[in-house]
Amino acid sequence: MISEELSPVTDIDIRALAEIYDEQDVYLSVYLPVSGRENEHLNRIFVDSRFSAIKKALDPDLRSEFEKTFEMAESSVFDEPISGEKGRIIFASSKESFLHVYRLAVEPEQSFVLDTSPYLLPLAKLRADYEDYGVLLVDSREARFTCIRSDIAEEKKHLSTDLMNKHKKGGWSQMRFNHLRKGAIKSFLSEVADNVQGTCDQLQTRGFVLAGPGEAKQHLMEILPQEVQQKVLGVVDVPIDIPEDELVEAGDAVLQENEKSKSRSAAEELKSEILKGGLAVYGIEDVKASLEQARVNTLLIIKDSSVPGWLCERCQNLQSNSKPPKECERCGGPTSTVDVVEELYELAQRTGANVEFVEKEDFLDSDDVVGALLRY
Ligand SMILES: [Zn+2]
């Protein structure tokens, strides 16, 4: 599956990817920022050095499998970016004849990993940072509703009214004119309000940013139905003719602030549940056990954390902070080195748990790396 157009990260079926694994290290995952000549150069150096390092560390039979996999993925790795493409994700395994290529309008950090399954943590972080949202850009005579999915903007609705033309004629006094104008603005804004509800219901976004110059957006806010008001992620002051990329930037800033406060409050909830001995656990062992019992409602992970360990791909025995033994101590199956945090994330995906990435300073104890709010 190779996409030839830009994909929002929310369109990538991460749950299906989390179901995939092999007993051996046969899945190559590549994340690259691809815009600009500079990146092209840096990517080549990075990919070459990771390719040789991995080759050196593999047994001969896996080495030739890896070379085949890379050969299969190589043209997708170094392909010219399409218009607007800023990042690319490639999952490949020649053994499984598996090749997924996603072109993104957002930038991932460089990563080149060979593992028993597609490496999903960087994708998970992108999905946390780039949820789908709407922007309603409004002034007293114009309203545009734009849907933004991973920085790909698509206008969904455009309403306008021509106040000046409607009321230009006639010998009205300034006062009468102002009065009529106010009335016209009011009725325009209530038309907008009616439309927002419908547009929001159609698009399954988390919410929308209310943007525009002057007071119109505040007036609109006041007349929005309560349930729509609750979907407003933030209000920003921008010119009505703002270029699309700047609108996306302003919207992203609001979304990221909103996301931060969401993960902060999850971290707060974890703390208070633990204090009162409620439905929460922390630390790798307890979180792992709860995930295996499908009791986790929300998995909390400290941003950019990783914990070395190993996994038995036969019985899923997962051990942290130790080197893999030749054979699994439980079932004798093959073991492989893993990032335990990635494995916990995949478990969360398979059991339908939410995931929040939290800042180190918001977490109870940064040594614990993970915590979980439980269903029961
Ligand atoms: Zn085992």
XYZ file of C-alpha atoms and ligand atoms in Angstrom:
377
model
C 0.000 0.000 0.000
C 1.707 3.164 -1.205
C -0.199 6.417 -0.886
C 0.391 8.891 -3.683
C -1.234 11.766 -1.865
C -0.947 13.368 1.559
C -2.529 11.409 4.401
C -3.707 12.845 7.707
C -2.066 10.831 10.512
C -5.554 10.099 11.828
C -6.288 8.131 8.629
C -3.526 5.614 9.358
C -5.037 2.503 10.918
C -2.752 2.287 13.936
C -4.857 -0.372 15.613
C -4.436 -2.731 12.648
C -0.698 -1.998 12.604
C -0.515 -2.842 16.324
C -1.892 -6.315 15.588
C 1.039 -7.187 13.317
C 4.056 -9.027 14.633
C 6.498 -11.756 13.738
C 8.705 -14.007 15.849
C 11.779 -12.404 14.296
C 13.042 -8.905 13.581
C 11.665 -8.559 10.078
C 9.741 -5.264 10.189
C 11.554 -2.135 9.106
C 10.013 1.184 10.185
C 11.324 4.450 8.769
C 10.240 7.968 9.756
C 11.759 10.913 7.896
C 11.227 14.657 7.551
C 11.388 15.089 3.769
C 10.932 18.751 2.868
C 13.899 20.620 1.426
C 17.341 19.738 0.071
C 18.889 19.840 3.539
C 16.686 16.999 4.760
C 17.385 14.965 1.636
C 21.080 15.138 2.404
C 20.683 14.440 6.140
C 18.310 11.541 5.489
C 20.799 9.839 3.208
C 23.539 10.029 5.843
C 21.168 8.884 8.588
C 19.676 5.980 6.624
C 23.107 4.775 5.441
C 24.518 4.745 8.953
C 21.463 3.019 10.473
C 21.448 0.488 7.619
C 25.062 -0.533 8.272
C 24.646 -0.565 12.054
C 21.616 -2.867 11.881
C 23.274 -5.126 9.293
C 26.260 -5.601 11.587
C 24.098 -6.552 14.557
C 22.070 -9.219 12.717
C 22.657 -12.961 12.285
C 23.465 -13.938 8.664
C 19.990 -15.309 7.806
C 18.212 -12.236 9.152
C 20.806 -10.026 7.524
C 19.922 -11.138 4.011
C 16.211 -10.824 4.874
C 16.879 -7.276 6.059
C 18.753 -6.428 2.864
C 15.803 -7.651 0.828
C 13.423 -5.592 2.945
C 15.505 -2.469 2.515
C 15.758 -3.039 -1.219
C 11.978 -3.241 -1.342
C 11.569 0.000 0.635
C 14.520 1.965 -0.735
C 12.816 3.786 -3.594
C 10.013 4.857 -1.248
C 12.581 6.086 1.262
C 14.429 8.319 -1.183
C 11.562 9.243 -3.504
C 11.144 12.986 -4.259
C 8.537 14.551 -1.984
C 5.198 15.436 -3.571
C 3.768 18.950 -3.216
C 3.167 19.811 0.441
C 4.819 16.650 1.723
C 6.883 17.265 4.856
C 7.233 13.803 6.304
C 7.106 10.164 5.357
C 6.489 6.909 7.162
C 7.451 3.544 5.686
C 6.741 0.109 7.149
C 8.257 -2.802 5.245
C 8.928 -6.507 5.511
C 10.045 -8.532 2.504
C 9.289 -11.784 4.360
C 5.636 -10.761 4.700
C 5.540 -8.902 1.350
C 4.438 -5.920 3.374
C 5.001 -2.320 2.269
C 3.101 0.676 3.626
C 4.124 4.188 2.631
C 2.437 7.268 4.055
C 3.094 10.823 2.908
C 2.413 13.465 5.542
C 2.028 17.232 5.734
C 3.662 17.155 9.179
C 7.247 16.405 10.186
C 8.256 13.337 12.154
C 11.704 12.989 13.703
C 14.173 10.693 11.957
C 13.856 7.079 12.977
C 14.995 3.820 11.355
C 14.128 0.713 13.358
C 14.113 -3.019 12.714
C 11.782 -4.863 15.050
C 9.368 -7.782 15.305
C 6.506 -5.396 14.522
C 5.977 -1.935 12.991
C 7.411 0.681 15.357
C 4.447 2.858 16.290
C 5.482 5.243 19.079
C 6.541 8.099 16.755
C 3.243 7.752 14.880
C 1.369 7.738 18.182
C 3.063 10.993 19.184
C 2.174 12.593 15.863
C -1.430 11.535 16.365
C -1.454 13.075 19.823
C -0.053 16.352 18.465
C -2.205 16.492 15.339
C -5.788 15.591 16.076
C -8.316 16.670 13.474
C -9.924 20.027 14.245
C -11.864 22.816 12.627
C -11.233 26.540 12.357
C -14.095 28.967 12.064
C -12.744 32.220 10.655
C -15.363 34.913 11.072
C -15.948 38.650 10.910
C -19.157 40.654 10.561
C -19.719 39.746 6.920
C -17.884 36.533 6.205
C -17.399 33.113 7.736
C -15.278 30.204 6.601
C -15.223 26.811 8.229
C -12.006 24.948 7.470
C -11.196 21.428 8.548
C -7.548 20.834 9.424
C -6.246 17.299 9.465
C -2.510 16.956 10.154
C -1.949 20.409 8.624
C -3.922 19.578 5.484
C -6.564 22.294 5.282
C -9.861 21.836 3.507
C -12.566 24.491 3.369
C -15.945 23.010 4.262
C -18.247 25.993 4.292
C -18.212 29.621 3.229
C -20.915 32.122 4.158
C -20.951 35.792 3.382
C -23.241 38.755 3.397
C -22.843 42.112 1.722
C -23.833 44.618 4.354
C -22.809 47.738 2.473
C -24.681 46.960 -0.725
C -27.835 46.038 1.120
C -27.989 49.349 2.895
C -26.203 51.764 0.616
C -29.288 53.328 -0.893
C -31.785 55.647 0.709
C -31.241 58.762 2.716
C -30.834 57.126 6.073
C -29.358 58.946 8.939
C -26.089 57.587 10.262
C -27.909 56.352 13.348
C -30.573 54.522 11.386
C -27.873 53.073 9.139
C -25.849 51.843 12.120
C -28.946 50.307 13.602
C -29.757 48.435 10.414
C -26.166 47.380 10.022
C -26.107 45.979 13.524
C -29.273 44.053 12.834
C -27.828 42.662 9.641
C -24.654 41.552 11.413
C -26.715 39.928 14.107
C -28.774 37.967 11.631
C -25.653 36.999 9.688
C -24.004 35.711 12.855
C -27.038 33.703 13.828
C -27.021 32.151 10.364
C -23.374 31.269 10.982
C -24.240 29.834 14.396
C -26.872 27.558 12.852
C -24.382 26.330 10.288
C -21.602 25.679 12.793
C -23.744 23.140 14.583
C -24.416 21.219 11.386
C -20.829 21.380 10.197
C -19.519 20.218 13.577
C -21.941 17.304 13.643
C -20.793 16.249 10.176
C -17.077 16.381 10.885
C -15.971 14.195 13.705
C -13.362 16.566 15.049
C -12.471 17.143 18.643
C -13.590 20.750 18.342
C -12.854 23.979 16.564
C -10.865 27.153 16.927
C -12.773 30.406 16.703
C -10.695 32.931 14.763
C -11.017 36.344 13.174
C -10.532 40.066 13.667
C -12.518 42.339 15.993
C -15.594 41.527 18.006
C -17.639 39.342 15.653
C -16.169 36.114 17.035
C -17.119 37.086 20.606
C -20.656 37.998 19.528
C -20.892 34.670 17.732
C -19.593 32.830 20.784
C -22.416 34.323 22.869
C -25.149 33.077 20.574
C -23.734 29.594 19.986
C -25.759 26.790 21.561
C -24.165 25.489 24.773
C -23.095 22.158 23.270
C -21.359 23.937 20.388
C -19.712 26.415 22.765
C -18.142 23.471 24.542
C -16.458 22.460 21.300
C -14.560 25.752 21.051
C -10.915 24.876 21.696
C -9.794 28.478 21.870
C -10.254 31.942 20.407
C -7.585 33.725 18.364
C -7.366 37.177 16.872
C -6.262 37.005 13.222
C -7.029 39.027 10.053
C -9.905 37.731 7.929
C -7.625 37.444 4.862
C -4.980 35.430 6.713
C -3.045 33.084 4.379
C -3.890 29.419 4.796
C -0.512 28.348 6.203
C -0.671 31.048 8.883
C -4.204 30.011 9.769
C -3.018 26.429 10.202
C -0.149 27.642 12.372
C -2.453 29.700 14.600
C -4.885 26.784 14.879
C -2.112 24.297 15.703
C -0.902 26.532 18.536
C -4.376 26.485 20.117
C -4.729 22.734 19.593
C -1.369 21.993 21.157
C -2.127 24.161 24.175
C -5.430 22.313 24.517
C -3.716 18.940 24.181
C -1.205 19.917 26.853
C -3.920 20.808 29.322
C -5.707 17.526 28.534
C -2.617 15.482 29.326
C -1.881 17.630 32.361
C -5.299 16.851 33.770
C -4.841 13.139 33.061
C -1.580 13.350 35.037
C -3.436 15.134 37.854
C -6.116 12.474 37.869
C -3.479 9.751 38.096
C -1.896 11.460 41.094
C -5.139 11.894 42.959
C -6.294 8.322 42.239
C -3.012 6.997 43.557
C -3.214 9.185 46.666
C -6.639 7.844 47.556
C -5.813 4.276 46.549
C -8.267 4.474 43.667
C -8.341 3.102 40.136
C -4.773 3.728 39.075
C -1.397 2.024 38.838
C 2.096 3.161 37.906
C 5.451 1.659 36.986
C 6.136 -0.797 34.189
C 5.259 -4.022 35.985
C 1.859 -2.961 37.328
C 0.884 -1.115 34.167
C 1.843 -4.125 32.058
C -0.242 -6.452 34.237
C -3.267 -4.150 34.014
C -2.919 -3.829 30.237
C -2.781 -7.614 29.900
C -6.041 -7.843 31.838
C -7.534 -5.146 29.568
C -8.316 -3.021 32.623
C -6.651 0.161 31.371
C -8.827 3.089 30.415
C -6.007 5.583 29.820
C -2.308 4.790 29.487
C -0.030 7.695 30.444
C 3.465 7.772 28.989
C 6.154 10.333 29.706
C 6.946 12.058 26.429
C 10.029 10.742 24.590
C 10.673 7.997 27.126
C 11.985 4.572 26.280
C 12.911 1.565 28.394
C 15.154 -1.209 27.072
C 14.028 -4.776 27.572
C 13.102 -7.939 25.747
C 10.021 -9.740 24.562
C 9.175 -13.353 23.792
C 7.111 -13.198 20.617
C 5.626 -16.613 21.354
C 4.164 -16.098 24.833
C 4.481 -12.273 25.008
C 6.665 -12.488 28.114
C 7.898 -8.881 28.454
C 10.812 -7.998 30.710
C 12.288 -4.568 31.264
C 15.828 -3.432 31.995
C 17.525 -6.692 31.124
C 19.266 -8.220 28.113
C 17.335 -10.898 26.194
C 18.258 -14.487 27.119
C 18.808 -16.919 24.206
C 15.454 -18.544 24.915
C 12.409 -17.330 26.802
C 12.637 -18.528 30.402
C 8.911 -19.270 30.389
C 8.284 -21.093 27.088
C 11.657 -21.513 25.352
C 10.537 -19.287 22.477
C 12.707 -16.812 20.570
C 13.364 -13.478 22.265
C 14.210 -10.078 20.905
C 15.341 -6.733 22.215
C 12.496 -4.223 22.425
C 11.579 -0.793 23.686
C 9.219 -1.749 26.515
C 7.331 1.539 26.165
C 6.549 0.686 22.521
C 5.287 -2.751 23.575
C 3.049 -1.230 26.260
C 1.718 1.220 23.684
C 0.866 -1.641 21.311
C -0.866 -3.489 24.142
C -2.909 -0.355 24.818
C -3.903 -0.189 21.154
C -4.937 -3.842 21.074
C -7.078 -3.463 24.175
C -8.710 -0.185 23.153
C -7.131 2.011 25.834
C -6.637 5.762 25.352
C -3.071 7.022 25.419
C -1.838 10.358 26.762
C 1.727 11.596 26.408
C 2.576 13.710 29.444
C 5.410 16.078 30.246
C 8.019 14.764 32.639
C 7.403 17.561 35.143
C 3.660 16.808 35.293
C 4.186 13.139 36.076
C 4.230 11.743 39.592
C 7.752 10.401 39.445
C 9.789 10.527 36.271
C 11.445 7.178 37.134
C 8.169 5.370 36.611
C 7.773 6.408 32.934
C 4.240 4.990 32.675
C 1.007 5.028 34.620
C -2.550 3.948 33.971
C -6.070 4.981 34.885
C -8.134 1.814 35.226
C -11.628 0.864 34.157
C -12.203 -1.263 37.255
Zn 7.930 -17.155 25.965
